[in-house]
Amino acid sequence: MSQHRPPGAPERPVAVPALPDLPEATVARLPEYLRALHNLAENGHETVSSEWLATAAGVNSAKLRKDLSHLGSYGTRGVGYDVALLIDQIEYVLGLTQRRTVALVGVGNLGHALAGYDGFATRGFRIAALFDSDPVRVGEEINGLVVRHVDELSRVATEESIAIGVIATPAAAAQRVADRLVAGGVTSILNFAPCVLTVPDGVDVRKVDLAVELQILSFHEHRKASLTALPAAGEAPLTPLPGSLAATDPQEAIGT
Amino acid sequence: MSQHRPPGAPERPVAVPALPDLPEATVARLPEYLRALHNLAENGHETVSSEWLATAAGVNSAKLRKDLSHLGSYGTRGVGYDVALLIDQIEYVLGLTQRRTVALVGVGNLGHALAGYDGFATRGFRIAALFDSDPVRVGEEINGLVVRHVDELSRVATEESIAIGVIATPAAAAQRVADRLVAGGVTSILNFAPCVLTVPDGVDVRKVDLAVELQILSFHEHRKASLTALPAAGEAPLTPLPGSLAATDPQEAIGT
DNA sequence: CGCGATTTGTGCGTGTCTTCACAAGCGCTT
DNA sequence: AAGCGCTTGTGAAGACACGCACAAATCGCG
Ligand SMILES: NC(=O)c1ccc[n+]([C@@H]2O[C@H](COP(=O)([O-])OP(=O)(O)OC[C@H]3O[C@@H](n4cnc5c(N)ncnc54)[C@H](O)[C@@H]3O)[C@@H](O)[C@H]2O)c1
Ligand SMILES: NC(=O)c1ccc[n+]([C@@H]2O[C@H](COP(=O)([O-])OP(=O)(O)OC[C@H]3O[C@@H](n4cnc5c(N)ncnc54)[C@H](O)[C@@H]3O)[C@@H](O)[C@H]2O)c1
């Protein structure tokens, strides 16, 4: 690519950031590759073929190769990829060479589980602070961290240079929490509350909603059932009237 | 799935409305629309424009209209959509007119949180059984359900016509659990364990991986930092050598 | 009864993502 | 040193998704 800047092009608006700008779809898969690679490394493998790694990560091998090619190609034809090298590469690109600090807001049911989750630490993150609004919870110690009051959120986030905020409060409180995170300089948020957050440009929000996942599965379940029910039937009005809705599907998912 | 089929088993493919086959991207957004609609309904709104609903769901209005048009167009030009009607429509398409039963496997840290989560019930699902392999946990009662031993999984799944299996065990146990779910006739799985599951055709798996989400955020964080750090300079060849990796990125995450 | 304000439904251009298929590169063997 | 099998990296084509922009439909009002 543009490794070497050829002479004769002095001050071009060179768009060569330290990071290649990867397609979003690729970014979303890199963590999966990384996990698979760590498994391989633990099992003593030193190299791996795209075929193997693709299988381990659950994707198509051509896709995997294209993804990796975006970060600069470290494979050897006829051999495969060097596992350790690739791990370094991906961790670098994902910005994991530096351990990122996480603030967790809302130490309830879910928050407790998250606070006690070791997958944070083992995959590049460190929970640096816990917050809640409930006076009963404030002061509680979890995993060596004391729960602080959410009023301190902005200040602490700034002081501790929090990189990522995780919201595990009820939906009604989520926007307010997000605002405080943003005020504290946090530019990445992971939201577990089922609501849409509004944030300024430059702030990234990702959302995890359990019910959404289940409902997507439900759709496919429904679909499979309606297909097996009428193997080759034509159409039938795909406009069930409101009144007859609940009545409609007979026996779905007859198992095997 | 249909609860117990009564002896007579009236199983005829009556006028089952064929499901439109929606684009996956659309299916993934419908739950979001549904949530927003329920909010509107609670607030007494009877109709809603695509613009409004789109904003509430965090998407582009044209996209929303196109999505809804796939399920047969229930809007009125010049007016908008009937909230109640649209809720029925979407719930029907998602297969939520029938409450789906869920089995939760692995009642540890995360499992406990999930078992106690009321978002299941309020959004169309019912946890019908809990499983674990730890003798200490088996027998424990959570939310009115007794934790059963995972050896009973296949049998119970069949008996209770479980529609969806949720895996919250350590990764090492996940594949085994998935196999048992499949053996019990479950064709939809939601996997919280960080690993790839292998299942037969016809079985859907969705995965939720917290660390993946964080790592994606980390990438963008890294990216933002490298951009603001070098506004217009060509920089570090994007091929950091193995040895120099950890050294590379200067000062990121400077907070504000 | 007709007109203008409003909002849906969609045709179409654009960009992104996926997948196939294969040439080029690499190491091992002969 | 040449040949051979294996694996990467990528061009090209197709599939999919997105969002603009506008015609068509509907309502309310004068
Ligand atoms: N429990 C689950 O398994 C689960 C699963 C998926 C999503 N969620 C979502 O995650 C969120 C939390 O769920 P939960 O079950 O832990 O609820 P919870 O009620 O057990 O916990 C919420 C916590 O947030 C705290 N809180 C409330 N307002 C706050 C504020 N303004 N600032 C800081 N803290 C505040 C409460 O004191 C409480 O400790 C909810 O939005 C829920 O929908 C939960
Ligand atoms: N805790 C979190 O916040 C969190 C977040 C994201 C993902 N996860 C993932 O979810 C999974 C569970 O996490 P956790 O923190 O609850 O772990 P945990 O160790 O607290 O709980 C795991 C539970 O699974 C049970 N189990 C083990 N083998 C089993 C088997 N073969 N059959 C049935 N049950 C079995 C254990 O007895 C235990 O009760 C892990 O894969 C973890 O990576 C956890």
XYZ file of C-alpha atoms (C1' of nucleotides) and ligand atoms in Angstrom:
660
model
C 0.000 0.000 0.000
C 1.360 3.374 0.947
C 4.218 2.428 3.107
C 6.773 4.551 1.431
C 5.905 8.067 0.503
C 7.424 8.632 -2.896
C 9.386 11.841 -3.336
C 7.717 14.640 -5.209
C 4.578 14.769 -3.189
C 5.452 17.089 -0.357
C 2.555 18.066 1.806
C -0.273 16.035 0.514
C -3.343 15.613 2.635
C -1.995 12.214 3.269
C -4.578 10.035 4.856
C -2.274 7.548 6.376
C -3.322 7.351 9.947
C -1.514 4.992 12.189
C -4.474 2.705 11.742
C -5.816 1.349 8.514
C -9.477 2.163 8.382
C -11.068 -1.202 8.442
C -14.580 -1.999 7.285
C -16.892 -2.171 10.283
C -17.773 -5.739 9.487
C -14.124 -6.645 9.715
C -13.653 -4.873 13.014
C -16.548 -6.821 14.454
C -14.877 -10.089 13.528
C -11.357 -9.372 14.710
C -12.158 -10.064 18.356
C -13.456 -13.457 17.340
C -10.265 -14.248 15.485
C -8.303 -13.076 18.448
C -10.107 -15.408 20.798
C -9.585 -18.335 18.466
C -5.903 -17.443 18.137
C -5.419 -17.373 21.885
C -6.907 -20.836 22.071
C -4.504 -22.031 19.412
C -1.559 -20.443 21.136
C -2.457 -22.144 24.396
C -2.531 -25.448 22.595
C 0.971 -24.891 21.329
C 0.227 -24.149 17.694
C 2.705 -21.820 16.068
C 1.083 -21.378 12.715
C -2.435 -21.720 11.430
C -4.020 -21.769 8.003
C -6.859 -19.492 7.059
C -9.042 -22.531 6.688
C -8.415 -23.670 10.201
C -8.726 -20.298 11.796
C -11.846 -19.516 9.828
C -13.461 -22.683 11.082
C -12.459 -21.925 14.633
C -13.972 -18.492 14.348
C -17.043 -19.672 12.523
C -16.574 -17.787 9.285
C -15.756 -18.312 5.639
C -12.038 -18.637 4.945
C -11.996 -16.157 2.085
C -13.596 -13.610 4.334
C -11.014 -14.240 6.971
C -8.154 -13.790 4.543
C -9.620 -10.580 3.240
C -10.101 -9.320 6.768
C -6.523 -10.061 7.684
C -5.233 -8.622 4.455
C -6.677 -5.302 5.574
C -4.288 -5.182 8.429
C -1.274 -5.711 6.306
C -0.866 -9.354 5.468
C 1.223 -11.411 7.719
C 0.635 -14.789 6.197
C 3.104 -16.978 4.396
C 1.828 -18.685 1.290
C 1.961 -22.408 1.489
C 2.242 -22.214 5.261
C -0.296 -20.006 6.922
C -0.194 -17.336 9.591
C 2.152 -17.078 12.513
C -0.102 -17.316 15.523
C 1.877 -15.155 17.924
C 2.509 -12.509 15.325
C -1.104 -12.356 14.325
C -2.190 -12.006 17.925
C 0.117 -9.043 18.307
C -1.163 -7.546 15.091
C -4.811 -7.805 16.008
C -4.309 -6.656 19.563
C -2.438 -3.676 18.266
C -5.149 -2.734 15.812
C -7.868 -3.153 18.393
C -5.948 -0.933 20.728
C -5.486 -3.609 23.326
C -1.789 -3.083 23.806
C -2.870 -0.600 26.381
C -5.255 -1.872 29.001
C -8.443 0.162 28.882
C -10.235 1.267 31.961
C -13.929 0.635 32.348
C -16.506 2.264 34.576
C -19.575 0.223 35.403
C -22.720 2.110 36.306
C -25.611 0.299 37.955
C -24.589 -2.448 40.295
C -27.851 -4.353 40.414
C -28.682 -7.789 39.220
C -26.763 -7.618 35.999
C -24.158 -5.191 37.248
C -23.052 -7.580 39.952
C -22.531 -10.309 37.418
C -20.503 -7.992 35.232
C -18.441 -6.728 38.136
C -17.521 -10.267 39.012
C -16.746 -11.310 35.483
C -13.157 -12.214 34.877
C -13.550 -12.016 31.133
C -12.933 -8.315 31.464
C -9.468 -8.695 32.833
C -8.419 -11.569 30.622
C -9.366 -9.768 27.445
C -7.754 -6.421 27.853
C -9.883 -4.406 30.214
C -9.847 -3.283 33.803
C -12.857 -2.226 35.774
C -11.683 0.898 37.471
C -14.835 2.126 39.161
C -18.367 1.124 40.095
C -21.304 3.472 40.513
C -24.867 3.306 41.716
C -27.499 5.720 42.919
C -28.946 3.549 45.629
C -27.585 4.651 49.030
C -27.755 1.065 50.180
C -25.419 -0.023 47.425
C -23.022 2.864 47.663
C -20.127 1.855 49.853
C -20.531 -1.826 49.189
C -17.315 -3.516 48.165
C -17.255 -5.800 45.177
C -14.133 -7.518 43.996
C -11.995 -5.039 45.813
C -13.782 -2.011 44.435
C -16.008 0.233 46.460
C -19.258 1.316 44.857
C -19.399 5.073 44.576
C -22.331 7.368 44.194
C -23.287 8.194 40.652
C -22.983 11.884 41.417
C -19.243 11.389 41.411
C -19.332 9.794 38.002
C -18.236 12.693 35.836
C -15.476 13.751 38.145
C -14.076 10.290 38.665
C -14.327 9.439 34.992
C -12.174 12.417 34.196
C -9.704 11.800 36.973
C -9.236 8.161 36.175
C -9.291 8.639 32.418
C -12.055 6.144 31.971
C -12.075 4.852 28.418
C -15.343 2.965 28.339
C -18.552 3.313 30.304
C -20.862 0.369 30.808
C -24.481 1.163 31.633
C -26.415 -1.448 33.586
C -29.102 0.711 35.115
C -32.816 0.632 34.377
C -33.715 2.175 31.043
C -35.225 5.229 32.687
C -31.868 6.220 34.122
C -29.697 5.324 31.163
C -29.759 8.586 29.254
C -28.884 10.525 32.347
C -25.994 8.234 33.074
C -24.802 8.498 29.504
C -24.822 12.278 29.781
C -22.657 12.097 32.859
C -20.256 9.723 31.224
C -19.932 12.053 28.280
C -19.453 14.978 30.639
C -16.634 13.013 32.195
C -14.906 12.657 28.859
C -15.920 9.101 28.101
C -16.260 8.514 24.372
C -17.297 4.868 24.301
C -20.367 3.418 25.920
C -21.736 -0.081 26.180
C -25.417 0.039 26.997
C -27.363 -2.866 28.463
C -30.511 -0.878 29.095
C -33.233 -1.339 26.501
C -33.406 2.201 25.201
C -31.847 4.441 22.613
C -29.190 6.801 23.843
C -28.536 10.199 22.388
C -24.918 11.253 22.478
C -22.759 13.878 20.784
C -20.811 13.114 17.651
C -17.594 11.368 18.390
C -19.070 9.202 21.089
C -19.621 5.561 20.209
C -22.459 3.592 21.680
C -22.991 -0.118 21.397
C -26.046 -1.766 22.744
C -26.673 -5.236 24.024
C -30.287 -6.163 24.424
C -31.124 -9.637 25.511
C -34.783 -9.395 24.565
C -33.887 -8.310 21.062
C -31.757 -11.394 20.626
C -34.512 -13.630 21.849
C -37.050 -11.976 19.603
C -34.858 -12.483 16.583
C -34.625 -16.132 17.479
C -38.364 -16.187 17.953
C -38.858 -14.890 14.441
C -36.792 -17.678 12.957
C -38.562 -20.171 15.124
C -41.882 -18.885 13.894
C -40.629 -18.973 10.361
C -39.310 -22.502 10.531
C -42.614 -23.619 11.958
C -44.680 -21.986 9.278
C -42.485 -23.478 6.605
C -42.643 -27.021 7.823
C -46.365 -26.604 8.278
C -46.847 -25.854 4.615
C -44.023 -27.498 2.744
C -45.034 -26.268 -0.685
C -48.142 -24.244 -0.215
C -48.500 -21.085 -2.158
C -49.257 -17.820 -0.551
C -52.111 -17.294 1.803
C -52.718 -13.661 2.524
C -49.774 -12.390 4.399
C -52.057 -9.854 5.948
C -53.652 -11.460 8.950
C -56.324 -9.206 10.272
C -55.882 -7.784 13.731
C -58.652 -9.775 15.265
C -57.423 -13.089 14.003
C -53.839 -12.592 14.908
C -53.507 -14.458 18.121
C -55.457 -17.335 16.755
C -53.390 -17.988 13.750
C -50.453 -20.259 14.000
C -51.418 -23.795 14.933
C -48.642 -26.070 15.929
C -45.274 -24.732 15.291
C -41.940 -26.253 15.893
C -42.995 -29.826 16.086
C -39.524 -30.576 17.172
C -37.518 -32.875 14.999
C -44.033 -23.971 20.460
C -47.433 -25.380 20.974
C -47.816 -26.540 24.468
C -48.719 -30.131 24.851
C -50.427 -31.462 21.842
C -53.686 -32.911 23.038
C -54.414 -36.531 22.185
C -56.609 -35.654 19.262
C -53.814 -33.583 17.775
C -55.738 -31.268 15.522
C -52.806 -30.626 13.327
C -53.903 -29.299 10.027
C -52.214 -26.659 8.056
C -55.220 -24.370 8.123
C -55.024 -20.918 6.660
C -51.631 -20.234 8.029
C -50.507 -16.930 6.698
C -47.163 -17.415 5.093
C -44.541 -15.241 6.618
C -42.994 -12.756 4.309
C -39.331 -13.524 4.219
C -37.821 -10.441 5.630
C -34.251 -9.260 5.133
C -32.182 -10.170 8.172
C -31.342 -6.557 8.790
C -35.022 -5.797 9.023
C -35.704 -8.635 11.416
C -32.985 -7.328 13.682
C -34.654 -3.954 13.845
C -38.229 -5.032 14.406
C -37.715 -5.695 18.122
C -36.439 -2.174 18.471
C -39.508 -0.757 16.784
C -41.643 -2.916 18.984
C -40.091 -1.584 22.131
C -40.537 1.993 20.983
C -44.151 1.272 20.084
C -44.895 -0.144 23.506
C -43.527 3.024 25.024
C -45.782 5.094 22.789
C -48.799 2.980 23.604
C -48.184 3.409 27.305
C -48.078 7.130 26.823
C -51.463 7.050 25.163
C -50.439 7.653 21.573
C -52.732 6.050 19.048
C -50.861 6.829 15.891
C -47.277 7.627 15.081
C -45.446 8.905 12.051
C -42.485 7.122 10.560
C -40.369 10.094 11.471
C -41.264 9.914 15.118
C -40.969 6.192 15.419
C -37.707 6.179 13.551
C -36.245 8.688 15.951
C -37.461 6.710 18.921
C -35.839 3.604 17.532
C -32.678 5.376 16.484
C -32.882 4.763 12.757
C -33.493 6.572 9.512
C -37.153 7.091 8.698
C -36.926 5.801 5.148
C -35.378 2.643 6.449
C -38.160 2.254 8.941
C -40.823 2.697 6.307
C -39.169 0.195 4.065
C -38.916 -2.266 6.911
C -42.566 -1.910 7.752
C -43.579 -2.097 4.145
C -42.122 -5.590 4.091
C -44.706 -6.733 6.524
C -47.575 -5.526 4.488
C -48.074 -1.827 4.948
C -50.350 -0.762 7.701
C -49.736 2.944 7.541
C -52.140 5.611 6.415
C -50.710 8.277 4.220
C -50.986 11.693 5.672
C -51.533 10.231 9.103
C -49.032 7.613 10.109
C -49.246 4.192 11.651
C -51.804 2.899 14.098
C -49.763 2.050 17.155
C -51.842 -0.830 18.459
C -52.204 -2.365 15.053
C -48.536 -2.129 14.340
C -47.698 -3.737 17.633
C -49.944 -6.660 16.739
C -48.386 -6.894 13.308
C -44.826 -6.963 14.537
C -45.562 -9.293 17.388
C -47.230 -11.625 14.988
C -44.343 -11.622 12.557
C -41.842 -12.145 15.332
C -43.867 -15.056 16.561
C -44.605 -13.466 19.893
C -48.334 -14.052 19.843
C -47.432 -17.265 21.482
C -45.287 -17.010 24.550
C -42.073 -18.905 23.954
C -40.517 -21.033 26.595
C -36.884 -20.635 27.486
C -34.472 -22.975 29.211
C -31.523 -21.400 30.940
C -28.434 -23.525 31.368
C -25.721 -22.476 33.785
C -26.974 -20.696 36.855
C -23.766 -19.006 37.905
C -22.892 -15.392 38.077
C -24.542 -14.379 34.859
C -27.187 -17.072 34.967
C -28.543 -15.765 38.231
C -28.914 -12.302 36.786
C -30.710 -13.667 33.763
C -32.989 -15.852 35.832
C -34.018 -12.849 37.845
C -34.522 -10.609 34.862
C -38.093 -9.505 34.326
C -37.362 -8.389 30.785
C -37.942 -11.957 29.739
C -41.540 -12.033 30.875
C -42.421 -8.562 29.736
C -41.195 -9.121 26.229
C -42.780 -12.382 25.288
C -40.837 -15.129 26.950
C -41.137 -17.431 29.891
C -38.282 -19.149 31.601
C -39.547 -22.671 31.993
C -36.527 -24.452 33.382
C -33.098 -23.877 34.893
C -30.172 -26.255 34.692
C -26.725 -26.577 36.168
C -24.167 -29.305 36.640
C -22.978 -28.263 40.066
C -24.594 -30.469 42.721
C -24.579 -27.529 45.078
C -26.689 -25.503 42.723
C -29.068 -28.251 41.705
C -32.148 -28.039 43.873
C -31.746 -24.379 44.593
C -34.888 -22.389 43.975
C -34.728 -19.183 41.972
C -37.760 -17.098 41.236
C -40.019 -20.049 41.872
C -38.074 -22.417 39.669
C -35.980 -25.270 40.954
C -32.597 -25.747 39.332
C -32.364 -29.165 37.726
C -29.365 -31.221 36.824
C -28.118 -30.764 33.317
C -28.425 -34.490 32.708
C -32.154 -33.974 32.571
C -31.820 -31.273 29.961
C -32.696 -33.208 26.834
C -35.608 -34.961 28.403
C -37.101 -31.895 29.985
C -36.565 -29.820 26.880
C -38.594 -32.294 24.911
C -41.302 -32.647 27.518
C -41.746 -28.960 28.021
C -41.373 -28.111 24.366
C -38.641 -25.624 25.045
C -38.339 -23.173 22.184
C -35.113 -21.432 23.043
C -32.070 -22.482 25.007
C -29.853 -19.936 26.711
C -26.318 -21.024 27.496
C -24.588 -19.295 30.397
C -21.998 -21.902 31.268
C -18.249 -21.626 30.915
C -17.063 -21.919 27.333
C -15.647 -25.370 27.906
C -19.092 -26.762 28.629
C -21.035 -24.846 26.023
C -20.755 -27.221 23.092
C -21.853 -30.116 25.215
C -24.830 -28.178 26.470
C -25.721 -27.156 22.944
C -25.663 -30.790 21.878
C -28.077 -31.673 24.631
C -30.367 -28.832 23.750
C -30.419 -29.977 20.152
C -31.049 -33.517 21.280
C -34.009 -32.194 23.186
C -35.451 -30.670 20.059
C -34.429 -27.092 20.680
C -33.791 -25.241 17.448
C -32.804 -21.825 18.741
C -29.906 -21.059 21.031
C -28.629 -17.910 22.610
C -25.021 -18.347 23.635
C -23.255 -16.190 26.210
C -20.143 -18.320 26.336
C -17.219 -17.030 24.305
C -16.896 -19.874 21.854
C -18.225 -21.020 18.516
C -20.928 -23.639 18.625
C -21.401 -26.299 16.013
C -24.989 -27.258 15.419
C -26.952 -29.084 12.741
C -28.644 -27.222 9.918
C -31.927 -25.793 10.946
C -30.720 -24.753 14.364
C -30.135 -21.053 14.877
C -27.469 -19.763 17.189
C -26.992 -16.209 18.270
C -24.076 -15.176 20.365
C -23.618 -12.389 22.847
C -20.043 -11.730 23.838
C -19.351 -8.874 26.151
C -15.640 -8.835 25.478
C -16.224 -8.592 21.744
C -18.351 -5.516 22.256
C -15.723 -3.919 24.417
C -12.992 -4.720 21.950
C -14.938 -3.130 19.137
C -15.282 -0.033 21.257
C -11.608 -0.241 22.010
C -10.796 -0.196 18.327
C -12.748 2.981 17.782
C -11.187 4.484 20.844
C -7.765 3.631 19.509
C -8.715 5.043 16.161
C -10.052 8.289 17.526
C -6.921 8.713 19.584
C -4.584 8.130 16.683
C -6.501 10.567 14.543
C -6.520 13.407 17.014
C -2.919 12.726 17.904
C -1.744 13.185 14.351
C -4.246 15.405 12.619
C -2.442 15.458 9.302
C 0.749 13.543 9.478
C 1.679 10.370 7.790
C 2.660 8.130 10.560
C 4.017 4.891 11.802
C 4.046 2.373 9.019
C 1.017 0.330 9.706
C 3.247 -2.658 10.086
C 4.611 -2.452 13.570
C 7.174 -5.137 13.996
C 6.556 -7.710 16.620
C 9.088 -6.390 18.996
C 7.996 -2.824 18.801
C 4.333 -3.430 19.201
C 3.765 -2.616 22.787
C 5.756 0.502 22.429
C 3.858 2.049 19.609
C 0.905 4.144 20.541
C 1.929 7.371 22.242
C -0.543 8.972 24.546
C -4.045 7.934 23.886
C -7.092 8.431 25.969
C -6.055 11.720 27.354
C -9.514 12.037 28.665
C -11.176 15.172 27.441
C -66.187 19.488 -3.412
C -61.712 20.659 -4.218
C -57.219 21.995 -2.477
C -53.183 22.018 0.208
C -50.665 19.943 3.900
C -48.921 15.818 5.327
C -46.993 11.343 5.294
C -46.553 6.802 3.285
C -44.561 3.486 -0.058
C -40.947 2.713 -3.271
C -37.779 3.218 -7.523
C -33.211 3.959 -7.976
C -28.407 5.153 -7.481
C -24.661 4.172 -4.322
C -21.848 1.934 -1.309
C -20.669 -2.094 1.513
C -20.174 -6.944 2.298
C -19.693 -11.639 0.735
C -18.096 -15.276 -2.006
C -15.880 -17.542 -5.759
C -12.042 -18.651 -8.212
C -7.397 -18.429 -9.384
C -2.668 -16.591 -10.053
C 1.311 -15.913 -7.428
C 4.343 -17.263 -3.705
C 6.419 -20.461 -0.543
C 8.664 -24.612 1.202
C 9.675 -29.352 0.635
C 11.152 -33.122 -2.025
C 13.546 -35.236 -5.516
C 17.437 -26.667 -9.563
C 13.182 -27.804 -10.949
C 8.751 -29.589 -9.796
C 4.839 -30.100 -6.861
C 1.401 -29.402 -3.450
C -0.348 -26.196 -0.464
C -1.929 -21.616 1.004
C -2.260 -16.782 0.658
C -3.929 -12.428 -1.383
C -7.096 -10.307 -4.448
C -10.000 -9.188 -8.796
C -14.488 -9.391 -10.080
C -19.290 -10.404 -9.643
C -23.131 -10.832 -7.198
C -26.086 -9.998 -3.116
C -27.535 -7.046 0.162
C -28.390 -2.769 2.552
C -28.945 2.158 2.733
C -31.005 6.609 2.056
C -32.629 10.122 -1.160
C -36.282 11.951 -3.309
C -40.713 11.931 -5.149
C -45.306 10.215 -6.697
C -49.429 8.586 -4.683
C -52.743 8.562 -1.072
C -55.206 10.480 2.663
C -57.152 13.923 5.781
C -58.994 18.362 7.197
C -60.702 22.611 6.033
C -62.695 26.194 3.755
N -30.681 -8.735 34.760
C -30.437 -9.136 33.537
O -30.163 -10.291 33.316
C -30.494 -8.191 32.409
C -30.330 -8.689 31.149
C -30.347 -7.828 30.058
C -30.568 -6.495 30.271
N -30.745 -6.017 31.504
C -30.918 -4.589 31.662
O -29.867 -4.121 32.452
C -30.320 -3.101 33.294
C -30.090 -3.494 34.722
O -30.804 -4.661 34.993
P -30.793 -5.272 36.423
O -31.551 -6.531 36.358
O -29.425 -5.305 36.936
O -31.663 -4.194 37.251
P -31.526 -3.887 38.790
O -32.726 -3.112 39.153
O -31.231 -5.125 39.524
O -30.268 -2.968 38.895
C -30.264 -1.644 38.482
C -29.281 -0.886 39.353
O -29.135 0.418 38.839
C -29.152 1.309 39.932
N -29.596 2.604 39.467
C -30.836 3.070 39.264
N -30.816 4.320 38.831
C -29.538 4.687 38.768
C -28.869 5.882 38.394
N -29.531 6.948 37.965
N -27.529 5.901 38.459
C -26.853 4.820 38.853
N -27.421 3.668 39.214
C -28.743 3.612 39.169
C -30.096 0.718 40.931
O -29.820 1.211 42.216
C -29.758 -0.751 40.799
O -28.728 -1.106 41.638
C -31.786 -2.902 32.979
O -31.913 -1.866 32.050
C -32.178 -4.194 32.347
O -33.221 -4.023 31.443
C -30.698 -6.849 32.587
N -20.512 -12.980 34.440
C -20.656 -12.164 33.424
O -20.948 -11.001 33.608
C -20.506 -12.633 32.047
C -20.583 -11.704 31.029
C -20.453 -12.127 29.716
C -20.252 -13.456 29.454
N -20.162 -14.335 30.426
C -19.982 -15.736 30.077
O -21.089 -16.435 30.561
C -20.675 -17.693 31.016
C -21.025 -17.833 32.465
O -20.370 -16.850 33.202
P -20.491 -16.781 34.749
O -19.756 -15.595 35.189
O -21.912 -16.907 35.124
O -19.698 -18.088 35.203
P -19.928 -18.936 36.514
O -18.764 -19.819 36.675
O -20.322 -18.032 37.619
O -21.187 -19.810 36.198
C -21.144 -20.896 35.342
C -22.188 -21.875 35.791
O -22.282 -22.922 34.846
C -22.331 -24.146 35.552
N -21.848 -25.199 34.679
C -20.565 -25.566 34.433
N -20.545 -26.604 33.584
C -21.814 -26.890 33.286
C -22.418 -27.865 32.478
N -21.719 -28.723 31.760
N -23.763 -27.884 32.416
C -24.493 -26.999 33.113
N -23.969 -26.061 33.896
C -22.640 -26.005 33.990
C -21.487 -23.952 36.752
O -21.869 -24.870 37.745
C -21.818 -22.504 37.127
O -22.946 -22.475 37.969
C -19.196 -17.789 30.775
O -18.985 -18.430 29.546
C -18.776 -16.360 30.682
O -17.668 -16.228 29.851
C -20.293 -13.944 31.732
